[in-house]
Short mmCIF file of C-alpha atoms in Angstrom, two decimals:
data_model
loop_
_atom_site.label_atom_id
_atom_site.label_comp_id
_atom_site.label_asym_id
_atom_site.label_seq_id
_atom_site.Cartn_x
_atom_site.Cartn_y
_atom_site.Cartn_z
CA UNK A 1 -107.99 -4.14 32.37
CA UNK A 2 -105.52 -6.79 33.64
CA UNK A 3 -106.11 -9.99 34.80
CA UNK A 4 -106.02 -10.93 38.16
CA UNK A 5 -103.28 -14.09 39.07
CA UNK A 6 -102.89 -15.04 42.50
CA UNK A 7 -99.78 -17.53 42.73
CA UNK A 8 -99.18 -19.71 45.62
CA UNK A 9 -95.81 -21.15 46.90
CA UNK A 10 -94.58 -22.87 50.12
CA UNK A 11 -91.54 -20.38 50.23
CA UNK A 12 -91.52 -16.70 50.31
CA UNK A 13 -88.87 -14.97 47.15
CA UNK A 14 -86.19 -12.76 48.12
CA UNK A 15 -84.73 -9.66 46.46
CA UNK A 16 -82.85 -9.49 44.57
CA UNK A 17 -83.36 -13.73 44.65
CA UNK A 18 -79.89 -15.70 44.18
CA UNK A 19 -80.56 -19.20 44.59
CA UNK A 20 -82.86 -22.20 42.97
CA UNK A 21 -86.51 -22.10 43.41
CA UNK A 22 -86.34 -18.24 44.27
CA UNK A 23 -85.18 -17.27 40.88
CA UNK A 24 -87.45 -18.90 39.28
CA UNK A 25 -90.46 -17.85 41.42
CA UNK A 26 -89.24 -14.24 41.15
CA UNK A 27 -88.08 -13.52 37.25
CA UNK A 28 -91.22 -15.92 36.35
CA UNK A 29 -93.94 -13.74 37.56
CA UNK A 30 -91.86 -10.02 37.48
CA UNK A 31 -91.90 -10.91 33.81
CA UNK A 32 -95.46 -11.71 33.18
CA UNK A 33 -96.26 -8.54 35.80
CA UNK A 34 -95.83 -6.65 32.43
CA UNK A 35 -99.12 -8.58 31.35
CA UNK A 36 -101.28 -9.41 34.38
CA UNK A 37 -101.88 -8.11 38.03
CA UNK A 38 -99.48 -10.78 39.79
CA UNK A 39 -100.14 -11.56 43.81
CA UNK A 40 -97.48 -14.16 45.28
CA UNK A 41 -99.14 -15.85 48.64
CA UNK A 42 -96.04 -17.39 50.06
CA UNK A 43 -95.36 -18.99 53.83
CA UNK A 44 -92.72 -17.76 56.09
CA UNK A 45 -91.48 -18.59 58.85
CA UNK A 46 -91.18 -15.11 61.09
CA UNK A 47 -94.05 -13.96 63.67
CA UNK A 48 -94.99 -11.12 61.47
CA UNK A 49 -97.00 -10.92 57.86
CA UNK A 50 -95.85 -8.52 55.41
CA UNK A 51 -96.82 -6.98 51.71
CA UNK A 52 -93.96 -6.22 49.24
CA UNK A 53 -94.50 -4.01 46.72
CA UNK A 54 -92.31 -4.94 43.71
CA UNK A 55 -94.27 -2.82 41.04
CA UNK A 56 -98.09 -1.67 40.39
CA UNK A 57 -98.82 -4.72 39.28
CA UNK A 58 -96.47 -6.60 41.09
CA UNK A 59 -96.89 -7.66 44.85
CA UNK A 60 -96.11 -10.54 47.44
CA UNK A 61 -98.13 -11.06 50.69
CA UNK A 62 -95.60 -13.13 52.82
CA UNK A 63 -97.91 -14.84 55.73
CA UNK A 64 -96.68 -15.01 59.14
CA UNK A 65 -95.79 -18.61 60.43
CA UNK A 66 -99.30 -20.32 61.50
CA UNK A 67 -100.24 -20.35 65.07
CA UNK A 68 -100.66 -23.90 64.73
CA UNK A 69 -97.44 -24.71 63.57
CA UNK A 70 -95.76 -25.30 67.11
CA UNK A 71 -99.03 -27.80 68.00
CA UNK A 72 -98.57 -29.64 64.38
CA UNK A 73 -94.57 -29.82 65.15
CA UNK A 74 -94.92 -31.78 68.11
CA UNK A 75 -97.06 -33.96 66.54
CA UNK A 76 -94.80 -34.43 63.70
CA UNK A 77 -91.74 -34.75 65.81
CA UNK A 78 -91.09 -38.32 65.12
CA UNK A 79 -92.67 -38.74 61.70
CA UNK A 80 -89.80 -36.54 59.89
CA UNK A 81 -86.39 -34.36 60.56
CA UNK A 82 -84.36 -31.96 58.85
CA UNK A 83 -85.39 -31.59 54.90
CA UNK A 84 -88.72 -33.50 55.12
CA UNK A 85 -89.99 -31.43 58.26
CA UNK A 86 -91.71 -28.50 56.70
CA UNK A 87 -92.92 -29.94 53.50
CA UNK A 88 -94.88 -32.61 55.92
CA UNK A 89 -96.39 -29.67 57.72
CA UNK A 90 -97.52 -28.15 55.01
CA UNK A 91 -99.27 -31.21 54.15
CA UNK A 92 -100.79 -31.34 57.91
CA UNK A 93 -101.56 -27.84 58.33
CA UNK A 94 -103.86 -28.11 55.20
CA UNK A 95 -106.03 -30.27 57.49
CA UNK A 96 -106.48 -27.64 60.15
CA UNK A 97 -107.93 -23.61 60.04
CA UNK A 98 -104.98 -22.57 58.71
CA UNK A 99 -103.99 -18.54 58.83
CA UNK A 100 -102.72 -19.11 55.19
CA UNK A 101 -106.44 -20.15 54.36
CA UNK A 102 -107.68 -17.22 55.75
CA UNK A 103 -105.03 -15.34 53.07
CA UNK A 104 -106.20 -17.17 50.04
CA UNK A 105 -109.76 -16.91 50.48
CA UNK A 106 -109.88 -13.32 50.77
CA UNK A 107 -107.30 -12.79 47.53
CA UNK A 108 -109.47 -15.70 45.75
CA UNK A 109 -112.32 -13.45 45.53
CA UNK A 110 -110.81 -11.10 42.89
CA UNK A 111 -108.13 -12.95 41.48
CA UNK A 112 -109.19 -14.42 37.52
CA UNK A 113 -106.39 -17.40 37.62
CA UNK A 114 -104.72 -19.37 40.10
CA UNK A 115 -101.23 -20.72 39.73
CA UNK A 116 -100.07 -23.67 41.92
CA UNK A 117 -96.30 -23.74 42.09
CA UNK A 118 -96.24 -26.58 43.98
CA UNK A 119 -98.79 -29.93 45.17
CA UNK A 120 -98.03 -29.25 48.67
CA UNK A 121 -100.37 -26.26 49.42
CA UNK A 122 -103.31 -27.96 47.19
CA UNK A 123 -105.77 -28.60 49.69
CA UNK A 124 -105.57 -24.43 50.95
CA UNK A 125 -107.46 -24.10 47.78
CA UNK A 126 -110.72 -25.49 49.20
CA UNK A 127 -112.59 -24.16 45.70
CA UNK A 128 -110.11 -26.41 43.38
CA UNK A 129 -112.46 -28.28 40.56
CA UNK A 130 -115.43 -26.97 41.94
CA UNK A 131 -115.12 -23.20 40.29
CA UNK A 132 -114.92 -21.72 36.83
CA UNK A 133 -111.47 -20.05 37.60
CA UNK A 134 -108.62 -21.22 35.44
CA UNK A 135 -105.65 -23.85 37.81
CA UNK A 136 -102.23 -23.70 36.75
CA UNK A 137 -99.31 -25.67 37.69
CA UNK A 138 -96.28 -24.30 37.44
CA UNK A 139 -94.01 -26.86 38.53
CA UNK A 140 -90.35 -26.21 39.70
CA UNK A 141 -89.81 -30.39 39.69
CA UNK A 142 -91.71 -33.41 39.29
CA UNK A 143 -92.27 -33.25 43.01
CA UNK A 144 -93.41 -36.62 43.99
CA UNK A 145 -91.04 -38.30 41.72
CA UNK A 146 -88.14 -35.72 43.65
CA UNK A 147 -89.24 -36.73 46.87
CA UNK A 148 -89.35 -40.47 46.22
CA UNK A 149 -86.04 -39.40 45.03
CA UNK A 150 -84.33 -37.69 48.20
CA UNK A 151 -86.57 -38.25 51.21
CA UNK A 152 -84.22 -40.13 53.50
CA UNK A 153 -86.26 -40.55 56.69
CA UNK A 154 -88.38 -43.79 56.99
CA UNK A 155 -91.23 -41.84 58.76
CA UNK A 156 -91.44 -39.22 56.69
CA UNK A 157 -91.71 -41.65 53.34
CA UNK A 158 -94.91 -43.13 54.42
CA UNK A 159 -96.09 -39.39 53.46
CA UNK A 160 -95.04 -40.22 49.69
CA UNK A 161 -98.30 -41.62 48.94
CA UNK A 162 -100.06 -38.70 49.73
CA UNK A 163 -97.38 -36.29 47.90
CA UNK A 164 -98.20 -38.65 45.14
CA UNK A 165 -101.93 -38.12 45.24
CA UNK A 166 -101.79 -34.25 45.73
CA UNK A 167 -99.72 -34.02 42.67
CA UNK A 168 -101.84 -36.94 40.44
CA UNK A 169 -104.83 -34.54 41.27
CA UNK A 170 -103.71 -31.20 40.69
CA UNK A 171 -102.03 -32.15 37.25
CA UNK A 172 -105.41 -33.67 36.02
CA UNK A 173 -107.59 -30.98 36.94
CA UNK A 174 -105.35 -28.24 36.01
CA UNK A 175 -106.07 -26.62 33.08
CA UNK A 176 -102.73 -25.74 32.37
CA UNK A 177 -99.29 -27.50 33.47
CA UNK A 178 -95.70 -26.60 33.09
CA UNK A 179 -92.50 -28.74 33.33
CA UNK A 180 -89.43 -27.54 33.03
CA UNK A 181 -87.59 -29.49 30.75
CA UNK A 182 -88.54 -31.94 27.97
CA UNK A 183 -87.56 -35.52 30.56
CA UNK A 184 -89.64 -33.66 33.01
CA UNK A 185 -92.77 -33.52 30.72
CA UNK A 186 -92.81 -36.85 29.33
CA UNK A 187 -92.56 -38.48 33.22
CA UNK A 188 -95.92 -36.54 34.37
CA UNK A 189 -98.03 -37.95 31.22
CA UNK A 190 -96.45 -41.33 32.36
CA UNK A 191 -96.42 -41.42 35.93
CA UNK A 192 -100.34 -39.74 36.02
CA UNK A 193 -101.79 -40.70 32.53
CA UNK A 194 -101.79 -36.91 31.36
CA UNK A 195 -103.08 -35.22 27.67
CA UNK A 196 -99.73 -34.37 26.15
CA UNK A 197 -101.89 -31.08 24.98
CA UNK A 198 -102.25 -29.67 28.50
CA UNK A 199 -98.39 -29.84 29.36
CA UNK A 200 -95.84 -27.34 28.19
CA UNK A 201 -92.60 -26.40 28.71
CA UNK A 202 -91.14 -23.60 31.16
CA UNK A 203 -87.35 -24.05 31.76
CA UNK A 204 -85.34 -22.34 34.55
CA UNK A 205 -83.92 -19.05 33.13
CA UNK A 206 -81.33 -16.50 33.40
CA UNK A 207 -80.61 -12.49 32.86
CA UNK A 208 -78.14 -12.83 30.45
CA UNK A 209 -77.72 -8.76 30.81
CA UNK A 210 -77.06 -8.72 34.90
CA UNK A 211 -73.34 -10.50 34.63
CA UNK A 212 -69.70 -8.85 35.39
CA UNK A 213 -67.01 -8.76 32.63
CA UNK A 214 -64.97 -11.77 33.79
CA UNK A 215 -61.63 -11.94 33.99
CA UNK A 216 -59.64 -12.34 30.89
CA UNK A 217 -55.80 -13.85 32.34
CA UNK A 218 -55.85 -16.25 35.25
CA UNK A 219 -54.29 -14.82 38.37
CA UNK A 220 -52.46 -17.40 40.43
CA UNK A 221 -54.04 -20.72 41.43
CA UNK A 222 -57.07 -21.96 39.50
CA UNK A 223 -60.55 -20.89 41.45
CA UNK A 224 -62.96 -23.28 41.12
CA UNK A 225 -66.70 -22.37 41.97
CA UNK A 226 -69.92 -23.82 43.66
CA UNK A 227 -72.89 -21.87 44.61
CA UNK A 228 -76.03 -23.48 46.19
CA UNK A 229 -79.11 -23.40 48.53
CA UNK A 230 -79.17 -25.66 52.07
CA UNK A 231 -80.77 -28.98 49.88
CA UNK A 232 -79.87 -32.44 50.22
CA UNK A 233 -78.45 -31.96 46.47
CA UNK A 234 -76.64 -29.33 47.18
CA UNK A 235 -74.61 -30.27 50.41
CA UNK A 236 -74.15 -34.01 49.04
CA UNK A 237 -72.67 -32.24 46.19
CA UNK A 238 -70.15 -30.02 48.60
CA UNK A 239 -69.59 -33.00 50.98
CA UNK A 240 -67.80 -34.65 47.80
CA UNK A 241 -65.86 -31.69 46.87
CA UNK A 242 -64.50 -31.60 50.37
CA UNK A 243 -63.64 -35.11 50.94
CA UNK A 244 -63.14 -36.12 47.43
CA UNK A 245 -62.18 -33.13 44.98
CA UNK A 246 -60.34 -31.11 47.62
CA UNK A 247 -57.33 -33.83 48.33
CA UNK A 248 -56.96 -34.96 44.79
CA UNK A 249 -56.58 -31.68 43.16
CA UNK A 250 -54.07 -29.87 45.74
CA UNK A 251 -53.49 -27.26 42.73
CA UNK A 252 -57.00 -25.87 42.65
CA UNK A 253 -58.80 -23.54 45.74
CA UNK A 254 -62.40 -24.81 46.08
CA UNK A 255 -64.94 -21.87 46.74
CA UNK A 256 -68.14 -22.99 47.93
CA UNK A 257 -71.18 -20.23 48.96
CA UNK A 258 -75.26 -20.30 49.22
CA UNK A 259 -76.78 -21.91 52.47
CA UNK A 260 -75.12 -25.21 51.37
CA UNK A 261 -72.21 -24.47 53.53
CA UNK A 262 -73.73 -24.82 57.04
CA UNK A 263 -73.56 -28.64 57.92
CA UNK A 264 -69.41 -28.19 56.64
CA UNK A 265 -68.54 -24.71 59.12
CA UNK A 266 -65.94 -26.50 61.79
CA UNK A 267 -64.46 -27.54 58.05
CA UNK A 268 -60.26 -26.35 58.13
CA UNK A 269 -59.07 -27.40 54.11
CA UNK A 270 -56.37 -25.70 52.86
CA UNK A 271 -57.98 -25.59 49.70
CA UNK A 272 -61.57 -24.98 50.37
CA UNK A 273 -63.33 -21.21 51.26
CA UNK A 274 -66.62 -22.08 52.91
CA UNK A 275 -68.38 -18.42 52.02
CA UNK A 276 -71.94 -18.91 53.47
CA UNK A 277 -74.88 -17.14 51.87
CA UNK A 278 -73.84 -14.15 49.66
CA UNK A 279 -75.56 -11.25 48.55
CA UNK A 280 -76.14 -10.49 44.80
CA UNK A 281 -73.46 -7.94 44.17
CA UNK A 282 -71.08 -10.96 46.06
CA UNK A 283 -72.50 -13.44 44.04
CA UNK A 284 -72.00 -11.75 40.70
CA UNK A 285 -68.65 -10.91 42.06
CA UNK A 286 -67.41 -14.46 42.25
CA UNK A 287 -69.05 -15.51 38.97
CA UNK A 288 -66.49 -12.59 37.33
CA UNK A 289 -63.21 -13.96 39.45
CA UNK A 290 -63.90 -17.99 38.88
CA UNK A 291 -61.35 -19.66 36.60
CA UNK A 292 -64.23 -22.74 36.71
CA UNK A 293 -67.84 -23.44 37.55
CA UNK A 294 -68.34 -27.46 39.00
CA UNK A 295 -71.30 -28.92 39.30
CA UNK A 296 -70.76 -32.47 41.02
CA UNK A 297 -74.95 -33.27 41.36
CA UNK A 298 -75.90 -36.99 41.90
CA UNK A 299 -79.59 -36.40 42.47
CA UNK A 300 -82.21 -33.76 41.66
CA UNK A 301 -84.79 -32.82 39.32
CA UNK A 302 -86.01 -29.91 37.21
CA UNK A 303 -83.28 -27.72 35.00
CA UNK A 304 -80.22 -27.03 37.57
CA UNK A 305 -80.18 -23.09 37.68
CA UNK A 306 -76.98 -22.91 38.83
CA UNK A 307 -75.69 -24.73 35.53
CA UNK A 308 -77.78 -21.79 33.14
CA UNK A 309 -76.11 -19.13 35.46
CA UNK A 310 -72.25 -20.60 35.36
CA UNK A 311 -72.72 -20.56 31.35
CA UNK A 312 -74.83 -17.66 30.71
CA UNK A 313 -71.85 -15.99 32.58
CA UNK A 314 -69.53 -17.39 30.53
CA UNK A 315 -67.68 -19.31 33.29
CA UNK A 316 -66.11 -23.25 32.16
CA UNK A 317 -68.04 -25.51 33.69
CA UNK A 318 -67.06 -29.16 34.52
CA UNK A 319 -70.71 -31.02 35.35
CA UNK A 320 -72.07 -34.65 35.89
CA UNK A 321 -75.03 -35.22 33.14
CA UNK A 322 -77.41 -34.93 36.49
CA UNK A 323 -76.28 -31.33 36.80
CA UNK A 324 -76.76 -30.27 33.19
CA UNK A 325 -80.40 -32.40 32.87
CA UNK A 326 -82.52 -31.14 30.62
CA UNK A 327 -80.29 -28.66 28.84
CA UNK A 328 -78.78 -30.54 25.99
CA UNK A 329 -74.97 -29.35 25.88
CA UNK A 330 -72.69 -31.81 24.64
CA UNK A 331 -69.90 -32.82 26.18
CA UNK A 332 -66.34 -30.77 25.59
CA UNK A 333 -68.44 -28.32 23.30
CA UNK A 334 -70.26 -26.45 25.92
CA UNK A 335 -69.19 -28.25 29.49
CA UNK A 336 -66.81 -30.88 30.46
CA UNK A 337 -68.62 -33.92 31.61
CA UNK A 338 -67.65 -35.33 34.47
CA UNK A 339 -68.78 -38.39 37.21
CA UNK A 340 -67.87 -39.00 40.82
CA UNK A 341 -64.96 -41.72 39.68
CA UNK A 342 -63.32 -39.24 36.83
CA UNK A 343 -64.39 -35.99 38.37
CA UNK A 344 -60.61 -34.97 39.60
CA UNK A 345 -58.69 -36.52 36.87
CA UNK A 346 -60.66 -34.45 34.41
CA UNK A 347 -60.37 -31.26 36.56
CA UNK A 348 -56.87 -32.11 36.92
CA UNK A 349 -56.48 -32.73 33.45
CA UNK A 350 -57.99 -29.50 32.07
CA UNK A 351 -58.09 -26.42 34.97
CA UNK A 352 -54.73 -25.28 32.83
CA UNK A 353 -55.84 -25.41 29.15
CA UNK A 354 -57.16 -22.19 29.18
CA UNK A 355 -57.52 -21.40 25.61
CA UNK A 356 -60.10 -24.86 24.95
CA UNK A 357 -61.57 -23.81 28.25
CA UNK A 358 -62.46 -20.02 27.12
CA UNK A 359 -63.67 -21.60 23.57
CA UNK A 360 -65.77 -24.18 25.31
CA UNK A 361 -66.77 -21.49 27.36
CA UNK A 362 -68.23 -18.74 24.98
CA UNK A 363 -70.14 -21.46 23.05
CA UNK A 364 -71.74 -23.09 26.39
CA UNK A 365 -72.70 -19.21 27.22
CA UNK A 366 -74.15 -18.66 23.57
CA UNK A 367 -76.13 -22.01 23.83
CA UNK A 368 -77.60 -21.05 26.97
CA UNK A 369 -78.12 -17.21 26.32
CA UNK A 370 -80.38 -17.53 23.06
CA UNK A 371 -82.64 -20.06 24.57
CA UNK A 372 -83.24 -19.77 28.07
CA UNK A 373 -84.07 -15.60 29.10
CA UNK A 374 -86.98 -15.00 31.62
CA UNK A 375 -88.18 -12.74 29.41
CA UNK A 376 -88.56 -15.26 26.65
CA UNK A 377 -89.69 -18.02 28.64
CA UNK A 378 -92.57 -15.29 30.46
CA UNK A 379 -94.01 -14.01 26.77
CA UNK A 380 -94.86 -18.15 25.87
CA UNK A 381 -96.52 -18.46 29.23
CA UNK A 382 -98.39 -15.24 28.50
CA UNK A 383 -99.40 -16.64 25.09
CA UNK A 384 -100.44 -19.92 26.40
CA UNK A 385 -102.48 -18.24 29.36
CA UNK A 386 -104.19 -16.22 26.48
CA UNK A 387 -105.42 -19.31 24.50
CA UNK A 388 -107.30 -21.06 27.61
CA UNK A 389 -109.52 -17.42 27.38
CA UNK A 390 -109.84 -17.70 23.76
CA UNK A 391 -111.35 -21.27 23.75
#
């Protein structure tokens, strides 16, 4: 008989999932559905619950926003904006009756392991180090150090230090805890005093099956491509490309999609195609028709999914060292590095060569391709899942 995982999250997946943390949270636990009964508890934000059925052993109870949540709003409504907002209330809310309490204890009862993607919904799980039931943390990021990171408002930073505490204790009470990339591993035995033994590796991942044969010849002007979620990242990485890359390089059309659009719609550029989200069959679309993949990031943690996708689709990618983190490509073998100050020279300098840039290309998607599948990266979770039974 299977066993039992219940997996909680502060966001709900979509499918099929095209952005960030929802490919991860999907692919992750479809993969290991082959293995265990998987139940994803995540928040929304509509009026109405529902239960997707993905497969028999597969399903995700999406709760309904909490009654509370206007009352807690108000309250917050000067301690945080924007960004910050939600993640505070889910640190509030844990305070109160919560509806999503009311979820978790009834799945608790039969579930054999639960997985914590996240410190923020810590204190819903009211029976954390006081059961026999495995914990698991299966980080997307270092989330305190993320937040320290990003978090712009003044208010909402005085909540760091109890980000900070949520994460200190869930990491040294889990029995289990996952990073996703080597940097990231070595920071949470630093930053909370953690046995090396207990923390393993789970890195973003990527179908390398789902992609469209790309285009061999270049048609017309270059097309260069960035895809990304609404996330402070994200749209300081598009607000460069618009009033840096877009002037400099008056040769090259800029196509931006993914909710990292909206704060740039009244934008008129010649040279820039604000898309807005995209479905999948879009999405894989563009990754076929893009001469070039950027990646300006200045901030962020975790492996950058977009980066895996652009290579594992064989696109050329030009990237600062922020937006490849974790991945160890070297420079002009499997991406073009590139920083805010030599970002357009270098695009400049290399959108034509198109030979180096299909070369550079096939190796970057080869690199990334025979390391990084879901399916790959699922079967080690499975075995190390296995072990904490075998002890």
């Amino acid at each position: 008989m299977m066993r039992k995982i219940l997996v909680l999250n502060i966001f709900p997946t979509v499918f099929p999932p095209t952005s960030g943390g929802t490919l991860r949270y999907f692919h992750i636990y479809n993969e290991l559905s082959h293995f265990y009964d998987i139940t994803l508890l995540s928040q929304t934000n509509s009026k109405k619950g529902k239960v997707i059925k993905y497969s028999s052993s597969f399903r995700e109870y999406k709760a309904e926003r909490d009654p509370l949540y206007s009352q807690i709003r108000q309250k917050l409504l000067n301690a945080a904006s924007g960004y910050e907002l939600p993640l505070i209330m889910y640190l509030e809310l844990a305070n109160y009756p919560a509806l999503y309490k009311n979820y978790f204890e009834k799945l608790y009862q039969t579930s054999d392991i639960i997985i914590h993607e996240t410190p923020y919904l810590l204190d819903y799980d009211f029976h954390f180090n006081k059961d026999q039931k495995p914990r698991i943390y299966n980080s997307h990021n270092h989330d305190y150090s993320l937040a320290k990171q990003i978090w712009k408002d003044e208010k909402a930073r005085e909540y760091l230090p109890r980000l900070y505490e949520a994460e200190q204790r869930l990491t040294s009470h889990a029995d289990l805890i996952y990073a996703t990339s080597a940097a990231e591993r070595e920071e949470f035995i630093k930053d909370y005093r953690l046995d090396p033994q207990k923390i393993m590796l789970a890195p973003n991942g990527i179908n390398p099956d789902e992609w469209l044969p790309r285009r061999k010849k270049p048609a017309g002007r270059p097309k260069a491509l960035f895809i990304g979620a609404n996330y402070p990242p994200n749209t300081q990485a598009v607000k460069f490309i618009i009033e840096h890359l877009a002037d400099k390089c008056r040769d090259i059309d800029f196509i931006i999609a993914g909710g990292c659009c909206r704060p740039f719609q009244e934008l008129k550029k010649n040279n820039v195609k604000l898309l807005g989200r995209v479905q999948h069959k879009k999405k894989l679309k563009l990754f076929a028709e893009a001469d070039i993949a950027i990646n300006p990031m200045f901030s962020g943690a975790g492996v950058n999914l977009k980066t895996l996708e652009f290579l594992s689709a064989g696109i050329p990618l030009f990237s600062t060292l922020c937006g490849v983190r974790g991945l160890e490509l070297i420079n002009r073998k499997h991406y073009i590095h590139a920083e805010a100050q030599d970002f357009a020279d270098k695009l400049n300098q290399f959108s034509g060569s198109h030979k180096f840039l299909e070369e550079m290309a096939a190796c970057g998607q080869k690199h990334i391709n025979s390391r990084y599948s879901w399916r790959s990266i699922a079967k080690k979770i499975h075995n190390d899942i296995e072990e904490i039974f075998s002890v």
